[in-house]
Amino acid sequence: MAKHSVQRKRKKTSNGFSFGSAVVLVLCFIGVSFGLYLWQAAFSIGQTTPTVDDDDFRPTIGEPPYRIVIDAGHGGSDPGARGVVQESEMTAATAEALNAWLERDPNYIPLTTRESYDSTAKPAERAAAANAQDPDLLLSVHGNSAPEGSSAAGFECYPAVPGRAYHQESYYFAKQLAKAMQAAGASLRGRGGIRYIYYQGEVKQLVESSHKEVRVERSFTILEDVNCPAVLAEQCFVTSDTDVAQFGSEDGCKRTARAYYEAICAYFETTPLPEE
């Protein structure tokens, strides 16, 4: 009897040791896992890497017709840059030709940001006018300029900057614009024709699109204030004879409008109407 009692006691002691060890191991595992989680969370604070990389992102587009705002930069009492052509005249001609393509295509409803190209409206007013029309996309058409004697030329565009609600959609649209303009014969400035603009007071800072950090400075007002994906395009340098001949003259504006139209179609995955 004594022998059996000892055996039972040893068996009980052995089982108690195994259970306790398991509990300790589980608690250690939980502690280490929680520690790693806290470390990862602390490390990620302030990081700006998007959930989906910009180069892999695809927008959710819904069903047509799509409401497209074409904002002709400057106009009225604001002529914009002056050179071989006047910027406001070039943007108006390009916007008119682009709207003609969109009006013919049943997949799109073209919208504008003011009553006429001759009327004056500040960027904030144009953004408000766009928002009132519930747009799916906005393209603001502009022209670039350089000091006398400069040989600057080429296309560049500015999507909504990182950290904004529609940054990834805007960046995706910018890629379609740059691709279409390159196919039309334009040289691309910067990193694939896509850059960001920030204002530090009255000073404008240009940043290449490889800089993904979120910044507090505002970009172009039309991009900041509109409630949809938006890109501002500088289609050519109005101070360059060669650039204007290709993309700023009467025929050049039509060529650019066609490229913009094809970029819009690429964004919404529709088939462009055939060229005449």
PDB file of C-alpha atoms in Angstrom:
ATOM      1  CA  MET A   1       0.000   0.000   0.000  1.00  0.00           C
ATOM      2  CA  ALA A   2       2.796   2.341   0.858  1.00  0.00           C
ATOM      3  CA  LYS A   3       4.542   1.563  -2.430  1.00  0.00           C
ATOM      4  CA  HIS A   4       1.424   2.310  -4.508  1.00  0.00           C
ATOM      5  CA  SER A   5       0.856   5.524  -2.578  1.00  0.00           C
ATOM      6  CA  VAL A   6       4.356   6.713  -3.423  1.00  0.00           C
ATOM      7  CA  GLN A   7       3.908   5.888  -7.107  1.00  0.00           C
ATOM      8  CA  ARG A   8       0.649   7.831  -7.309  1.00  0.00           C
ATOM      9  CA  LYS A   9       2.284  10.779  -5.619  1.00  0.00           C
ATOM     10  CA  ARG A  10       5.185  10.798  -8.069  1.00  0.00           C
ATOM     11  CA  LYS A  11       2.829  10.570 -11.036  1.00  0.00           C
ATOM     12  CA  LYS A  12       0.787  13.475  -9.769  1.00  0.00           C
ATOM     13  CA  THR A  13       3.920  15.556  -9.259  1.00  0.00           C
ATOM     14  CA  SER A  14       5.114  14.781 -12.791  1.00  0.00           C
ATOM     15  CA  ASN A  15       1.786  15.846 -14.364  1.00  0.00           C
ATOM     16  CA  GLY A  16       1.775  19.077 -12.384  1.00  0.00           C
ATOM     17  CA  PHE A  17       5.263  19.990 -13.619  1.00  0.00           C
ATOM     18  CA  SER A  18       4.315  19.440 -17.316  1.00  0.00           C
ATOM     19  CA  PHE A  19       1.186  21.572 -17.131  1.00  0.00           C
ATOM     20  CA  GLY A  20       3.028  24.376 -15.397  1.00  0.00           C
ATOM     21  CA  SER A  21       5.799  24.328 -17.978  1.00  0.00           C
ATOM     22  CA  ALA A  22       3.260  24.558 -20.774  1.00  0.00           C
ATOM     23  CA  VAL A  23       1.604  27.552 -19.164  1.00  0.00           C
ATOM     24  CA  VAL A  24       4.954  29.278 -18.769  1.00  0.00           C
ATOM     25  CA  LEU A  25       5.841  28.606 -22.416  1.00  0.00           C
ATOM     26  CA  VAL A  26       2.504  29.955 -23.638  1.00  0.00           C
ATOM     27  CA  LEU A  27       2.847  33.084 -21.530  1.00  0.00           C
ATOM     28  CA  CYS A  28       6.390  33.606 -22.798  1.00  0.00           C
ATOM     29  CA  PHE A  29       5.207  33.227 -26.387  1.00  0.00           C
ATOM     30  CA  ILE A  30       2.394  35.728 -25.834  1.00  0.00           C
ATOM     31  CA  GLY A  31       4.783  38.144 -24.190  1.00  0.00           C
ATOM     32  CA  VAL A  32       7.323  37.930 -27.005  1.00  0.00           C
ATOM     33  CA  SER A  33       4.615  38.274 -29.673  1.00  0.00           C
ATOM     34  CA  PHE A  34       3.093  41.290 -27.942  1.00  0.00           C
ATOM     35  CA  GLY A  35       6.540  42.837 -27.608  1.00  0.00           C
ATOM     36  CA  LEU A  36       7.191  42.382 -31.310  1.00  0.00           C
ATOM     37  CA  TYR A  37       3.809  43.917 -32.093  1.00  0.00           C
ATOM     38  CA  LEU A  38       4.578  46.962 -29.953  1.00  0.00           C
ATOM     39  CA  TRP A  39       7.992  47.314 -31.587  1.00  0.00           C
ATOM     40  CA  GLN A  40       6.515  47.135 -35.064  1.00  0.00           C
ATOM     41  CA  ALA A  41       3.776  49.633 -34.174  1.00  0.00           C
ATOM     42  CA  ALA A  42       6.312  52.053 -32.734  1.00  0.00           C
ATOM     43  CA  PHE A  43       8.537  51.685 -35.766  1.00  0.00           C
ATOM     44  CA  SER A  44       5.695  52.305 -38.187  1.00  0.00           C
ATOM     45  CA  ILE A  45       4.586  55.578 -36.571  1.00  0.00           C
ATOM     46  CA  GLY A  46       5.266  58.409 -39.011  1.00  0.00           C
ATOM     47  CA  GLN A  47       5.928  56.083 -41.923  1.00  0.00           C
ATOM     48  CA  THR A  48       4.166  57.056 -45.168  1.00  0.00           C
ATOM     49  CA  THR A  49       4.293  53.836 -47.160  1.00  0.00           C
ATOM     50  CA  PRO A  50       0.780  53.334 -48.598  1.00  0.00           C
ATOM     51  CA  THR A  51      -1.167  50.124 -48.104  1.00  0.00           C
ATOM     52  CA  VAL A  52      -0.862  49.529 -51.846  1.00  0.00           C
ATOM     53  CA  ASP A  53       2.243  50.776 -53.627  1.00  0.00           C
ATOM     54  CA  ASP A  54       1.523  53.580 -56.101  1.00  0.00           C
ATOM     55  CA  ASP A  55       2.952  51.539 -58.965  1.00  0.00           C
ATOM     56  CA  ASP A  56       0.600  48.607 -58.198  1.00  0.00           C
ATOM     57  CA  PHE A  57      -2.505  50.663 -57.420  1.00  0.00           C
ATOM     58  CA  ARG A  58      -5.606  50.528 -59.621  1.00  0.00           C
ATOM     59  CA  PRO A  59      -8.549  52.882 -59.016  1.00  0.00           C
ATOM     60  CA  THR A  60     -12.121  51.776 -58.402  1.00  0.00           C
ATOM     61  CA  ILE A  61     -13.955  53.341 -61.326  1.00  0.00           C
ATOM     62  CA  GLY A  62     -17.606  52.346 -61.069  1.00  0.00           C
ATOM     63  CA  GLU A  63     -19.959  52.521 -64.059  1.00  0.00           C
ATOM     64  CA  PRO A  64     -20.175  55.152 -66.821  1.00  0.00           C
ATOM     65  CA  PRO A  65     -20.968  57.834 -67.636  1.00  0.00           C
ATOM     66  CA  TYR A  66     -18.088  59.473 -65.796  1.00  0.00           C
ATOM     67  CA  ARG A  67     -18.187  63.147 -64.872  1.00  0.00           C
ATOM     68  CA  ILE A  68     -14.944  64.813 -66.003  1.00  0.00           C
ATOM     69  CA  VAL A  69     -14.016  68.373 -65.054  1.00  0.00           C
ATOM     70  CA  ILE A  70     -11.695  70.113 -67.487  1.00  0.00           C
ATOM     71  CA  ASP A  71     -10.256  73.205 -65.850  1.00  0.00           C
ATOM     72  CA  ALA A  72      -8.661  75.615 -68.322  1.00  0.00           C
ATOM     73  CA  GLY A  73      -5.945  77.395 -66.350  1.00  0.00           C
ATOM     74  CA  HIS A  74      -5.960  81.208 -66.103  1.00  0.00           C
ATOM     75  CA  GLY A  75      -8.270  83.258 -68.339  1.00  0.00           C
ATOM     76  CA  GLY A  76     -10.108  86.557 -68.069  1.00  0.00           C
ATOM     77  CA  SER A  77      -7.935  89.159 -66.325  1.00  0.00           C
ATOM     78  CA  ASP A  78      -5.313  86.463 -65.628  1.00  0.00           C
ATOM     79  CA  PRO A  79      -3.478  85.685 -68.882  1.00  0.00           C
ATOM     80  CA  GLY A  80      -0.938  83.364 -67.302  1.00  0.00           C
ATOM     81  CA  ALA A  81       2.518  83.033 -68.793  1.00  0.00           C
ATOM     82  CA  ARG A  82       3.425  84.864 -71.992  1.00  0.00           C
ATOM     83  CA  GLY A  83       5.785  83.607 -74.661  1.00  0.00           C
ATOM     84  CA  VAL A  84       5.372  82.324 -78.188  1.00  0.00           C
ATOM     85  CA  VAL A  85       1.728  81.969 -77.202  1.00  0.00           C
ATOM     86  CA  GLN A  86      -0.281  83.246 -74.249  1.00  0.00           C
ATOM     87  CA  GLU A  87      -0.972  80.538 -71.700  1.00  0.00           C
ATOM     88  CA  SER A  88      -4.669  81.325 -71.191  1.00  0.00           C
ATOM     89  CA  GLU A  89      -5.324  81.158 -74.946  1.00  0.00           C
ATOM     90  CA  MET A  90      -3.525  77.826 -75.206  1.00  0.00           C
ATOM     91  CA  THR A  91      -5.348  76.297 -72.236  1.00  0.00           C
ATOM     92  CA  ALA A  92      -8.717  77.451 -73.587  1.00  0.00           C
ATOM     93  CA  ALA A  93      -8.024  75.940 -77.029  1.00  0.00           C
ATOM     94  CA  THR A  94      -6.873  72.654 -75.492  1.00  0.00           C
ATOM     95  CA  ALA A  95      -9.846  72.446 -73.109  1.00  0.00           C
ATOM     96  CA  GLU A  96     -12.292  73.166 -75.920  1.00  0.00           C
ATOM     97  CA  ALA A  97     -10.816  70.435 -78.121  1.00  0.00           C
ATOM     98  CA  LEU A  98     -10.769  67.968 -75.216  1.00  0.00           C
ATOM     99  CA  ASN A  99     -14.353  68.716 -74.254  1.00  0.00           C
ATOM    100  CA  ALA A 100     -15.358  68.041 -77.857  1.00  0.00           C
ATOM    101  CA  TRP A 101     -13.956  64.497 -77.583  1.00  0.00           C
ATOM    102  CA  LEU A 102     -15.675  63.929 -74.257  1.00  0.00           C
ATOM    103  CA  GLU A 103     -19.013  65.236 -75.531  1.00  0.00           C
ATOM    104  CA  ARG A 104     -18.940  62.759 -78.410  1.00  0.00           C
ATOM    105  CA  ASP A 105     -18.078  59.829 -76.173  1.00  0.00           C
ATOM    106  CA  PRO A 106     -21.187  58.465 -74.351  1.00  0.00           C
ATOM    107  CA  ASN A 107     -18.954  57.214 -71.512  1.00  0.00           C
ATOM    108  CA  TYR A 108     -18.283  60.783 -70.350  1.00  0.00           C
ATOM    109  CA  ILE A 109     -19.994  63.949 -69.209  1.00  0.00           C
ATOM    110  CA  PRO A 110     -17.636  66.928 -69.631  1.00  0.00           C
ATOM    111  CA  LEU A 111     -17.830  69.682 -67.031  1.00  0.00           C
ATOM    112  CA  THR A 112     -16.126  73.060 -66.634  1.00  0.00           C
ATOM    113  CA  THR A 113     -15.091  75.247 -63.691  1.00  0.00           C
ATOM    114  CA  ARG A 114     -16.428  78.570 -64.975  1.00  0.00           C
ATOM    115  CA  GLU A 115     -19.013  79.903 -67.413  1.00  0.00           C
ATOM    116  CA  SER A 116     -16.552  80.920 -70.133  1.00  0.00           C
ATOM    117  CA  TYR A 117     -12.831  80.954 -70.800  1.00  0.00           C
ATOM    118  CA  ASP A 118     -12.928  84.754 -70.735  1.00  0.00           C
ATOM    119  CA  SER A 119     -14.254  84.919 -67.183  1.00  0.00           C
ATOM    120  CA  THR A 120     -11.927  85.313 -64.217  1.00  0.00           C
ATOM    121  CA  ALA A 121     -12.078  82.854 -61.323  1.00  0.00           C
ATOM    122  CA  LYS A 122      -9.594  82.101 -58.556  1.00  0.00           C
ATOM    123  CA  PRO A 123      -8.421  78.486 -58.098  1.00  0.00           C
ATOM    124  CA  ALA A 124     -10.499  78.095 -54.914  1.00  0.00           C
ATOM    125  CA  GLU A 125     -13.596  79.296 -56.785  1.00  0.00           C
ATOM    126  CA  ARG A 126     -12.932  76.866 -59.621  1.00  0.00           C
ATOM    127  CA  ALA A 127     -12.485  74.002 -57.153  1.00  0.00           C
ATOM    128  CA  ALA A 128     -15.796  74.904 -55.507  1.00  0.00           C
ATOM    129  CA  ALA A 129     -17.493  74.990 -58.912  1.00  0.00           C
ATOM    130  CA  ALA A 130     -16.080  71.556 -59.688  1.00  0.00           C
ATOM    131  CA  ASN A 131     -17.210  70.088 -56.357  1.00  0.00           C
ATOM    132  CA  ALA A 132     -20.756  71.351 -56.922  1.00  0.00           C
ATOM    133  CA  GLN A 133     -20.951  69.092 -59.994  1.00  0.00           C
ATOM    134  CA  ASP A 134     -19.973  65.849 -58.219  1.00  0.00           C
ATOM    135  CA  PRO A 135     -16.983  65.037 -60.475  1.00  0.00           C
ATOM    136  CA  ASP A 136     -15.214  61.698 -60.892  1.00  0.00           C
ATOM    137  CA  LEU A 137     -11.973  63.253 -62.170  1.00  0.00           C
ATOM    138  CA  LEU A 138     -10.433  66.685 -62.740  1.00  0.00           C
ATOM    139  CA  LEU A 139      -7.749  67.784 -65.176  1.00  0.00           C
ATOM    140  CA  SER A 140      -6.393  71.312 -64.879  1.00  0.00           C
ATOM    141  CA  VAL A 141      -4.734  72.414 -68.137  1.00  0.00           C
ATOM    142  CA  HIS A 142      -1.730  74.750 -67.941  1.00  0.00           C
ATOM    143  CA  GLY A 143       1.406  75.788 -69.774  1.00  0.00           C
ATOM    144  CA  ASN A 144       4.937  76.172 -68.467  1.00  0.00           C
ATOM    145  CA  SER A 145       7.423  79.020 -68.949  1.00  0.00           C
ATOM    146  CA  ALA A 146      11.136  79.682 -68.568  1.00  0.00           C
ATOM    147  CA  PRO A 147      13.360  82.792 -68.553  1.00  0.00           C
ATOM    148  CA  GLU A 148      14.509  84.252 -71.865  1.00  0.00           C
ATOM    149  CA  GLY A 149      17.368  82.270 -73.339  1.00  0.00           C
ATOM    150  CA  SER A 150      16.351  79.034 -71.626  1.00  0.00           C
ATOM    151  CA  SER A 151      15.960  75.883 -73.728  1.00  0.00           C
ATOM    152  CA  ALA A 152      13.515  74.304 -71.256  1.00  0.00           C
ATOM    153  CA  ALA A 153      10.875  72.172 -72.925  1.00  0.00           C
ATOM    154  CA  GLY A 154       8.759  69.111 -72.297  1.00  0.00           C
ATOM    155  CA  PHE A 155       5.709  67.842 -70.446  1.00  0.00           C
ATOM    156  CA  GLU A 156       5.204  67.474 -66.713  1.00  0.00           C
ATOM    157  CA  CYS A 157       2.184  67.068 -64.503  1.00  0.00           C
ATOM    158  CA  TYR A 158       1.338  67.341 -60.825  1.00  0.00           C
ATOM    159  CA  PRO A 159      -1.079  64.960 -59.084  1.00  0.00           C
ATOM    160  CA  ALA A 160      -2.539  65.461 -55.622  1.00  0.00           C
ATOM    161  CA  VAL A 161       0.376  64.993 -53.220  1.00  0.00           C
ATOM    162  CA  PRO A 162       0.996  62.048 -50.845  1.00  0.00           C
ATOM    163  CA  GLY A 163      -1.236  61.952 -47.794  1.00  0.00           C
ATOM    164  CA  ARG A 164      -4.265  63.468 -49.529  1.00  0.00           C
ATOM    165  CA  ALA A 165      -7.520  61.538 -49.930  1.00  0.00           C
ATOM    166  CA  TYR A 166      -7.165  60.975 -53.675  1.00  0.00           C
ATOM    167  CA  HIS A 167      -3.388  60.819 -53.972  1.00  0.00           C
ATOM    168  CA  GLN A 168      -3.108  57.297 -55.397  1.00  0.00           C
ATOM    169  CA  GLU A 169      -5.929  57.818 -57.914  1.00  0.00           C
ATOM    170  CA  SER A 170      -4.383  61.131 -58.952  1.00  0.00           C
ATOM    171  CA  TYR A 171      -0.941  59.588 -59.307  1.00  0.00           C
ATOM    172  CA  TYR A 172      -2.387  56.778 -61.422  1.00  0.00           C
ATOM    173  CA  PHE A 173      -4.074  59.331 -63.705  1.00  0.00           C
ATOM    174  CA  ALA A 174      -0.817  61.284 -63.940  1.00  0.00           C
ATOM    175  CA  LYS A 175       0.911  58.146 -65.201  1.00  0.00           C
ATOM    176  CA  GLN A 176      -1.706  57.778 -67.939  1.00  0.00           C
ATOM    177  CA  LEU A 177      -1.236  61.427 -68.947  1.00  0.00           C
ATOM    178  CA  ALA A 178       2.552  61.129 -69.113  1.00  0.00           C
ATOM    179  CA  LYS A 179       2.324  57.907 -71.110  1.00  0.00           C
ATOM    180  CA  ALA A 180      -0.106  59.435 -73.618  1.00  0.00           C
ATOM    181  CA  MET A 181       1.937  62.609 -74.036  1.00  0.00           C
ATOM    182  CA  GLN A 182       5.137  60.638 -74.530  1.00  0.00           C
ATOM    183  CA  ALA A 183       3.378  58.577 -77.197  1.00  0.00           C
ATOM    184  CA  ALA A 184       2.373  61.862 -78.863  1.00  0.00           C
ATOM    185  CA  GLY A 185       6.036  62.886 -79.051  1.00  0.00           C
ATOM    186  CA  ALA A 186       6.546  64.938 -75.887  1.00  0.00           C
ATOM    187  CA  SER A 187       9.679  64.664 -73.794  1.00  0.00           C
ATOM    188  CA  LEU A 188       8.972  63.989 -70.132  1.00  0.00           C
ATOM    189  CA  ARG A 189      10.543  66.174 -67.475  1.00  0.00           C
ATOM    190  CA  GLY A 190      11.564  64.948 -64.053  1.00  0.00           C
ATOM    191  CA  ARG A 191      10.833  61.384 -62.971  1.00  0.00           C
ATOM    192  CA  GLY A 192       8.645  60.127 -65.794  1.00  0.00           C
ATOM    193  CA  GLY A 193       6.914  63.463 -66.239  1.00  0.00           C
ATOM    194  CA  ILE A 194       5.358  63.411 -62.744  1.00  0.00           C
ATOM    195  CA  ARG A 195       6.278  65.840 -59.962  1.00  0.00           C
ATOM    196  CA  TYR A 196       4.836  67.367 -56.797  1.00  0.00           C
ATOM    197  CA  ILE A 197       4.525  71.040 -55.886  1.00  0.00           C
ATOM    198  CA  TYR A 198       4.485  72.475 -52.365  1.00  0.00           C
ATOM    199  CA  TYR A 199       4.139  76.072 -51.230  1.00  0.00           C
ATOM    200  CA  GLN A 200       6.238  77.343 -48.336  1.00  0.00           C
ATOM    201  CA  GLY A 201       4.678  80.749 -47.892  1.00  0.00           C
ATOM    202  CA  GLU A 202       5.000  82.424 -51.278  1.00  0.00           C
ATOM    203  CA  VAL A 203       7.851  80.148 -52.321  1.00  0.00           C
ATOM    204  CA  LYS A 204       6.974  77.244 -54.595  1.00  0.00           C
ATOM    205  CA  GLN A 205       9.035  74.071 -54.137  1.00  0.00           C
ATOM    206  CA  LEU A 206       9.205  71.412 -56.820  1.00  0.00           C
ATOM    207  CA  VAL A 207       9.739  67.824 -55.625  1.00  0.00           C
ATOM    208  CA  GLU A 208      10.246  64.700 -57.691  1.00  0.00           C
ATOM    209  CA  SER A 209       7.562  62.026 -57.379  1.00  0.00           C
ATOM    210  CA  SER A 210      10.026  59.621 -55.767  1.00  0.00           C
ATOM    211  CA  HIS A 211       9.518  61.613 -52.541  1.00  0.00           C
ATOM    212  CA  LYS A 212       6.569  59.891 -50.869  1.00  0.00           C
ATOM    213  CA  GLU A 213       6.722  61.559 -47.468  1.00  0.00           C
ATOM    214  CA  VAL A 214       3.572  63.285 -46.252  1.00  0.00           C
ATOM    215  CA  ARG A 215       4.061  67.015 -45.835  1.00  0.00           C
ATOM    216  CA  VAL A 216       1.924  69.673 -44.186  1.00  0.00           C
ATOM    217  CA  GLU A 217       2.547  72.317 -46.871  1.00  0.00           C
ATOM    218  CA  ARG A 218      -0.223  72.823 -49.381  1.00  0.00           C
ATOM    219  CA  SER A 219       0.108  72.066 -53.063  1.00  0.00           C
ATOM    220  CA  PHE A 220      -1.842  73.756 -55.880  1.00  0.00           C
ATOM    221  CA  THR A 221      -5.196  74.963 -54.552  1.00  0.00           C
ATOM    222  CA  ILE A 222      -7.158  73.292 -57.345  1.00  0.00           C
ATOM    223  CA  LEU A 223      -5.650  69.938 -56.290  1.00  0.00           C
ATOM    224  CA  GLU A 224      -6.074  70.496 -52.557  1.00  0.00           C
ATOM    225  CA  ASP A 225      -9.678  71.704 -52.595  1.00  0.00           C
ATOM    226  CA  VAL A 226     -11.379  69.471 -55.146  1.00  0.00           C
ATOM    227  CA  ASN A 227     -13.200  66.338 -53.943  1.00  0.00           C
ATOM    228  CA  CYS A 228     -12.008  63.901 -56.595  1.00  0.00           C
ATOM    229  CA  PRO A 229      -8.765  62.629 -58.162  1.00  0.00           C
ATOM    230  CA  ALA A 230      -7.032  65.603 -59.778  1.00  0.00           C
ATOM    231  CA  VAL A 231      -3.947  66.407 -61.838  1.00  0.00           C
ATOM    232  CA  LEU A 232      -2.545  69.712 -63.056  1.00  0.00           C
ATOM    233  CA  ALA A 233      -0.795  69.314 -66.428  1.00  0.00           C
ATOM    234  CA  GLU A 234       1.863  71.615 -67.882  1.00  0.00           C
ATOM    235  CA  GLN A 235       1.502  70.556 -71.499  1.00  0.00           C
ATOM    236  CA  CYS A 236       4.439  72.505 -72.923  1.00  0.00           C
ATOM    237  CA  PHE A 237       6.627  75.566 -72.432  1.00  0.00           C
ATOM    238  CA  VAL A 238       4.955  78.599 -73.966  1.00  0.00           C
ATOM    239  CA  THR A 239       8.444  80.117 -74.184  1.00  0.00           C
ATOM    240  CA  SER A 240       9.767  77.342 -76.463  1.00  0.00           C
ATOM    241  CA  ASP A 241       9.220  77.604 -80.225  1.00  0.00           C
ATOM    242  CA  THR A 242       9.657  73.861 -80.685  1.00  0.00           C
ATOM    243  CA  ASP A 243       7.400  72.950 -77.771  1.00  0.00           C
ATOM    244  CA  VAL A 244       4.646  75.320 -78.905  1.00  0.00           C
ATOM    245  CA  ALA A 245       4.808  74.061 -82.478  1.00  0.00           C
ATOM    246  CA  GLN A 246       4.160  70.518 -81.235  1.00  0.00           C
ATOM    247  CA  PHE A 247       1.724  71.084 -78.366  1.00  0.00           C
ATOM    248  CA  GLY A 248       0.762  74.760 -78.089  1.00  0.00           C
ATOM    249  CA  SER A 249      -0.181  75.842 -81.590  1.00  0.00           C
ATOM    250  CA  GLU A 250      -3.696  75.361 -83.001  1.00  0.00           C
ATOM    251  CA  ASP A 251      -2.812  71.875 -84.236  1.00  0.00           C
ATOM    252  CA  GLY A 252      -0.646  71.281 -81.165  1.00  0.00           C
ATOM    253  CA  CYS A 253      -3.553  71.950 -78.817  1.00  0.00           C
ATOM    254  CA  LYS A 254      -5.658  69.445 -80.735  1.00  0.00           C
ATOM    255  CA  ARG A 255      -2.836  66.895 -80.526  1.00  0.00           C
ATOM    256  CA  THR A 256      -2.562  67.461 -76.802  1.00  0.00           C
ATOM    257  CA  ALA A 257      -6.327  67.249 -76.313  1.00  0.00           C
ATOM    258  CA  ARG A 258      -6.340  63.883 -78.031  1.00  0.00           C
ATOM    259  CA  ALA A 259      -3.557  62.638 -75.751  1.00  0.00           C
ATOM    260  CA  TYR A 260      -5.456  63.862 -72.684  1.00  0.00           C
ATOM    261  CA  TYR A 261      -8.620  62.161 -73.928  1.00  0.00           C
ATOM    262  CA  GLU A 262      -6.793  58.868 -74.405  1.00  0.00           C
ATOM    263  CA  ALA A 263      -5.339  59.183 -70.891  1.00  0.00           C
ATOM    264  CA  ILE A 264      -8.835  59.660 -69.466  1.00  0.00           C
ATOM    265  CA  CYS A 265     -10.006  56.589 -71.359  1.00  0.00           C
ATOM    266  CA  ALA A 266      -7.044  54.617 -69.997  1.00  0.00           C
ATOM    267  CA  TYR A 267      -7.904  55.683 -66.449  1.00  0.00           C
ATOM    268  CA  PHE A 268     -11.533  54.547 -66.793  1.00  0.00           C
ATOM    269  CA  GLU A 269     -10.675  51.553 -68.997  1.00  0.00           C
ATOM    270  CA  THR A 270     -12.870  52.614 -71.920  1.00  0.00           C
ATOM    271  CA  THR A 271     -12.034  52.406 -75.623  1.00  0.00           C
ATOM    272  CA  PRO A 272     -11.221  55.806 -77.173  1.00  0.00           C
ATOM    273  CA  LEU A 273     -13.231  56.954 -80.153  1.00  0.00           C
ATOM    274  CA  PRO A 274     -11.250  56.631 -83.409  1.00  0.00           C
ATOM    275  CA  GLU A 275      -9.410  59.698 -84.627  1.00  0.00           C
ATOM    276  CA  GLU A 276     -10.958  61.498 -87.570  1.00  0.00           C
TER     277      GLU A 276
END
